[in-house]
Tab-separated table of N, CA and C in Angstrom:
chain	number	residue	atom	x	y	z
A	1	MET	N	-30.196	12.262	-17.050
A	1	MET	CA	-30.991	11.125	-16.673
A	1	MET	C	-30.247	9.815	-16.902
A	2	GLN	N	-29.306	9.795	-17.845
A	2	GLN	CA	-28.575	8.565	-18.117
A	2	GLN	C	-27.772	8.117	-16.910
A	3	ARG	N	-27.177	9.062	-16.186
A	3	ARG	CA	-26.384	8.710	-15.013
A	3	ARG	C	-27.271	8.075	-13.943
A	4	ILE	N	-28.457	8.613	-13.765
A	4	ILE	CA	-29.390	8.069	-12.777
A	4	ILE	C	-29.786	6.645	-13.165
A	5	GLU	N	-30.075	6.423	-14.433
A	5	GLU	CA	-30.444	5.086	-14.894
A	5	GLU	C	-29.288	4.105	-14.705
A	6	LYS	N	-28.074	4.562	-14.938
A	6	LYS	CA	-26.897	3.715	-14.766
A	6	LYS	C	-26.741	3.299	-13.304
A	7	VAL	N	-26.946	4.244	-12.386
A	7	VAL	CA	-26.850	3.938	-10.961
A	7	VAL	C	-27.953	2.969	-10.558
A	8	LEU	N	-29.161	3.174	-11.053
A	8	LEU	CA	-30.284	2.294	-10.719
A	8	LEU	C	-30.022	0.856	-11.176
A	9	ARG	N	-29.391	0.691	-12.339
A	9	ARG	CA	-29.081	-0.652	-12.834
A	9	ARG	C	-28.100	-1.388	-11.921
A	10	LYS	N	-27.232	-0.644	-11.236
A	10	LYS	CA	-26.225	-1.252	-10.373
A	10	LYS	C	-26.779	-1.656	-9.007
A	11	LEU	N	-27.939	-1.141	-8.646
A	11	LEU	CA	-28.525	-1.456	-7.346
A	11	LEU	C	-29.178	-2.831	-7.360
A	12	SER	N	-29.318	-3.409	-6.173
A	12	SER	CA	-30.053	-4.671	-6.078
A	12	SER	C	-31.523	-4.398	-6.403
A	13	ARG	N	-32.256	-5.455	-6.675
A	13	ARG	CA	-33.666	-5.302	-7.054
A	13	ARG	C	-34.467	-4.590	-5.965
A	14	GLU	N	-34.242	-4.972	-4.701
A	14	GLU	CA	-34.963	-4.349	-3.583
A	14	GLU	C	-34.635	-2.864	-3.476
A	15	GLU	N	-33.346	-2.542	-3.534
A	15	GLU	CA	-32.935	-1.134	-3.434
A	15	GLU	C	-33.513	-0.334	-4.586
A	16	ARG	N	-33.454	-0.899	-5.798
A	16	ARG	CA	-33.957	-0.192	-6.970
A	16	ARG	C	-35.439	0.122	-6.828
A	17	LEU	N	-36.230	-0.849	-6.353
A	17	LEU	CA	-37.663	-0.612	-6.181
A	17	LEU	C	-37.926	0.486	-5.150
A	18	LYS	N	-37.182	0.467	-4.039
A	18	LYS	CA	-37.347	1.494	-3.007
A	18	LYS	C	-36.972	2.870	-3.542
A	19	VAL	N	-35.867	2.938	-4.280
A	19	VAL	CA	-35.416	4.222	-4.828
A	19	VAL	C	-36.397	4.729	-5.881
A	20	GLU	N	-36.884	3.849	-6.734
A	20	GLU	CA	-37.861	4.265	-7.749
A	20	GLU	C	-39.133	4.795	-7.099
A	21	ARG	N	-39.589	4.142	-6.014
A	21	ARG	CA	-40.764	4.653	-5.285
A	21	ARG	C	-40.459	6.024	-4.678
A	22	GLY	N	-39.240	6.176	-4.149
A	22	GLY	CA	-38.830	7.458	-3.579
A	22	GLY	C	-38.820	8.563	-4.621
A	23	ILE	N	-38.275	8.273	-5.789
A	23	ILE	CA	-38.237	9.262	-6.873
A	23	ILE	C	-39.656	9.640	-7.285
A	24	GLU	N	-40.511	8.651	-7.400
A	24	GLU	CA	-41.904	8.908	-7.766
A	24	GLU	C	-42.579	9.818	-6.737
A	25	LYS	N	-42.349	9.541	-5.449
A	25	LYS	CA	-42.938	10.370	-4.389
A	25	LYS	C	-42.401	11.797	-4.456
A	26	ILE	N	-41.098	11.941	-4.703
A	26	ILE	CA	-40.502	13.281	-4.795
A	26	ILE	C	-41.136	14.056	-5.943
A	27	LEU	N	-41.228	13.442	-7.096
A	27	LEU	CA	-41.790	14.123	-8.264
A	27	LEU	C	-43.268	14.455	-8.082
A	28	ASN	N	-43.968	13.675	-7.257
A	28	ASN	CA	-45.377	13.961	-6.947
A	28	ASN	C	-45.526	14.865	-5.730
A	29	ARG	N	-44.392	15.264	-5.144
A	29	ARG	CA	-44.350	16.129	-3.960
A	29	ARG	C	-45.073	15.515	-2.763
A	30	ASP	N	-44.947	14.224	-2.624
A	30	ASP	CA	-45.528	13.489	-1.499
A	30	ASP	C	-44.368	13.009	-0.624
A	31	PHE	N	-43.999	13.812	0.377
A	31	PHE	CA	-42.814	13.533	1.177
A	31	PHE	C	-43.107	12.716	2.442
A	32	VAL	N	-44.334	12.239	2.577
A	32	VAL	CA	-44.709	11.450	3.744
A	32	VAL	C	-43.932	10.136	3.720
A	33	GLY	N	-43.271	9.823	4.828
A	33	GLY	CA	-42.525	8.582	4.928
A	33	GLY	C	-41.116	8.642	4.385
A	34	LEU	N	-40.704	9.795	3.853
A	34	LEU	CA	-39.347	9.946	3.324
A	34	LEU	C	-38.486	10.720	4.313
A	35	ASN	N	-37.223	10.368	4.383
A	35	ASN	CA	-36.260	11.055	5.242
A	35	ASN	C	-35.657	12.204	4.437
A	36	VAL	N	-36.303	13.380	4.501
A	36	VAL	CA	-35.907	14.535	3.698
A	36	VAL	C	-35.174	15.536	4.569
A	37	ARG	N	-34.063	16.035	4.084
A	37	ARG	CA	-33.311	17.088	4.772
A	37	ARG	C	-32.810	18.096	3.744
A	38	LYS	N	-32.779	19.354	4.142
A	38	LYS	CA	-32.195	20.390	3.300
A	38	LYS	C	-30.686	20.271	3.357
A	39	ILE	N	-30.030	20.487	2.231
A	39	ILE	CA	-28.570	20.428	2.187
A	39	ILE	C	-28.036	21.813	2.534
A	40	ARG	N	-27.184	21.849	3.568
A	40	ARG	CA	-26.622	23.122	4.013
A	40	ARG	C	-25.773	23.754	2.925
A	41	GLY	N	-25.896	25.056	2.792
A	41	GLY	CA	-25.092	25.799	1.831
A	41	GLY	C	-25.648	25.802	0.422
A	42	LYS	N	-26.723	25.095	0.190
A	42	LYS	CA	-27.345	25.036	-1.136
A	42	LYS	C	-28.780	25.528	-1.006
A	43	GLU	N	-29.169	26.421	-1.876
A	43	GLU	CA	-30.514	26.966	-1.814
A	43	GLU	C	-31.481	26.065	-2.580
A	44	ASP	N	-32.551	25.665	-1.936
A	44	ASP	CA	-33.612	24.854	-2.535
A	44	ASP	C	-33.150	23.466	-2.973
A	45	VAL	N	-32.095	22.933	-2.354
A	45	VAL	CA	-31.614	21.585	-2.676
A	45	VAL	C	-31.779	20.712	-1.431
A	46	TYR	N	-32.363	19.531	-1.625
A	46	TYR	CA	-32.673	18.620	-0.533
A	46	TYR	C	-32.158	17.224	-0.860
A	47	ARG	N	-32.132	16.366	0.162
A	47	ARG	CA	-31.753	14.985	-0.051
A	47	ARG	C	-32.748	14.073	0.634
A	48	VAL	N	-32.929	12.901	0.055
A	48	VAL	CA	-33.737	11.839	0.648
A	48	VAL	C	-32.794	10.668	0.878
A	49	ARG	N	-32.841	10.104	2.067
A	49	ARG	CA	-32.007	8.960	2.396
A	49	ARG	C	-32.866	7.699	2.345
A	50	ILE	N	-32.436	6.755	1.523
A	50	ILE	CA	-33.088	5.451	1.447
A	50	ILE	C	-31.975	4.426	1.637
A	51	GLY	N	-31.799	3.990	2.875
A	51	GLY	CA	-30.690	3.089	3.189
A	51	GLY	C	-29.373	3.804	2.951
A	52	ARG	N	-28.497	3.221	2.133
A	52	ARG	CA	-27.217	3.847	1.816
A	52	ARG	C	-27.283	4.701	0.545
A	53	VAL	N	-28.456	4.758	-0.070
A	53	VAL	CA	-28.638	5.512	-1.301
A	53	VAL	C	-29.184	6.892	-0.975
A	54	ARG	N	-28.644	7.897	-1.677
A	54	ARG	CA	-29.124	9.269	-1.517
A	54	ARG	C	-29.718	9.762	-2.824
A	55	ILE	N	-30.865	10.414	-2.712
A	55	ILE	CA	-31.489	11.077	-3.850
A	55	ILE	C	-31.405	12.565	-3.552
A	56	ILE	N	-30.682	13.295	-4.369
A	56	ILE	CA	-30.533	14.731	-4.181
A	56	ILE	C	-31.388	15.417	-5.234
A	57	PHE	N	-32.224	16.351	-4.774
A	57	PHE	CA	-33.152	16.986	-5.704
A	57	PHE	C	-33.307	18.466	-5.414
A	58	PHE	N	-33.737	19.190	-6.445
A	58	PHE	CA	-34.025	20.621	-6.386
A	58	PHE	C	-35.531	20.765	-6.272
A	59	TRP	N	-35.972	21.619	-5.333
A	59	TRP	CA	-37.406	21.798	-5.130
A	59	TRP	C	-37.694	23.265	-4.854
A	60	LYS	N	-38.420	23.890	-5.745
A	60	LYS	CA	-38.809	25.288	-5.557
A	60	LYS	C	-40.162	25.506	-6.221
A	61	ASP	N	-41.093	26.022	-5.444
A	61	ASP	CA	-42.444	26.346	-5.907
A	61	ASP	C	-43.032	25.258	-6.810
A	62	THR	N	-42.971	25.448	-8.119
A	62	THR	CA	-43.606	24.512	-9.042
A	62	THR	C	-42.616	23.587	-9.733
A	63	GLN	N	-41.330	23.711	-9.417
A	63	GLN	CA	-40.302	22.923	-10.100
A	63	GLN	C	-39.654	21.915	-9.151
A	64	THR	N	-39.578	20.679	-9.595
A	64	THR	CA	-38.897	19.624	-8.847
A	64	THR	C	-38.043	18.838	-9.833
A	65	ASP	N	-36.733	18.779	-9.596
A	65	ASP	CA	-35.810	18.069	-10.479
A	65	ASP	C	-34.921	17.153	-9.662
A	66	ILE	N	-34.744	15.928	-10.121
A	66	ILE	CA	-33.813	14.991	-9.498
A	66	ILE	C	-32.422	15.330	-10.041
A	67	LEU	N	-31.481	15.625	-9.147
A	67	LEU	CA	-30.134	15.969	-9.568
A	67	LEU	C	-29.209	14.757	-9.566
A	68	ILE	N	-29.200	14.010	-8.454
A	68	ILE	CA	-28.265	12.907	-8.294
A	68	ILE	C	-28.951	11.757	-7.565
A	69	VAL	N	-28.654	10.543	-7.990
A	69	VAL	CA	-28.999	9.334	-7.245
A	69	VAL	C	-27.704	8.555	-7.142
A	70	ASP	N	-27.264	8.281	-5.912
A	70	ASP	CA	-25.979	7.608	-5.747
A	70	ASP	C	-25.886	6.996	-4.357
A	71	ARG	N	-25.037	5.996	-4.226
A	71	ARG	CA	-24.744	5.447	-2.904
A	71	ARG	C	-23.961	6.484	-2.120
A	72	ARG	N	-24.158	6.522	-0.827
A	72	ARG	CA	-23.472	7.477	0.032
A	72	ARG	C	-21.978	7.169	0.031
A	73	ASN	N	-21.159	8.188	-0.275
A	73	ASN	CA	-19.708	8.092	-0.189
A	73	ASN	C	-19.139	9.483	0.075
A	74	ASP	N	-17.829	9.630	0.042
A	74	ASP	CA	-17.199	10.904	0.361
A	74	ASP	C	-17.542	11.999	-0.656
A	75	ASN	N	-17.940	11.632	-1.858
A	75	ASN	CA	-18.191	12.628	-2.902
A	75	ASN	C	-19.674	12.841	-3.219
A	76	THR	N	-20.537	12.242	-2.458
A	76	THR	CA	-21.963	12.317	-2.748
A	76	THR	C	-22.479	13.749	-2.793
A	77	TYR	N	-22.064	14.566	-1.847
A	77	TYR	CA	-22.599	15.927	-1.750
A	77	TYR	C	-21.726	16.965	-2.431
A	78	ASN	N	-20.728	16.560	-3.187
A	78	ASN	CA	-19.874	17.492	-3.934
A	78	ASN	C	-20.390	17.623	-5.346
A	79	PHE	N	-21.273	18.570	-5.569
A	79	PHE	CA	-21.805	18.787	-6.916
A	79	PHE	C	-21.846	20.267	-7.214
């Protein structure tokens, strides 16, 4: 969680608010209005795109975990 908090601190205020709302929606399993896609080659791992920021999360049955929050770059999906 420390890495996620560190990334959030580096974002502008507007981006941070949008990402925090996105994380809240993911954890509440309310995907309406979010750009959600399954990540190819990974089982039960999805991403949400909010501008240039990506939220990568694990979602299976009753478990939802935020894995990565980061700006889109060449290494975003290498985990």
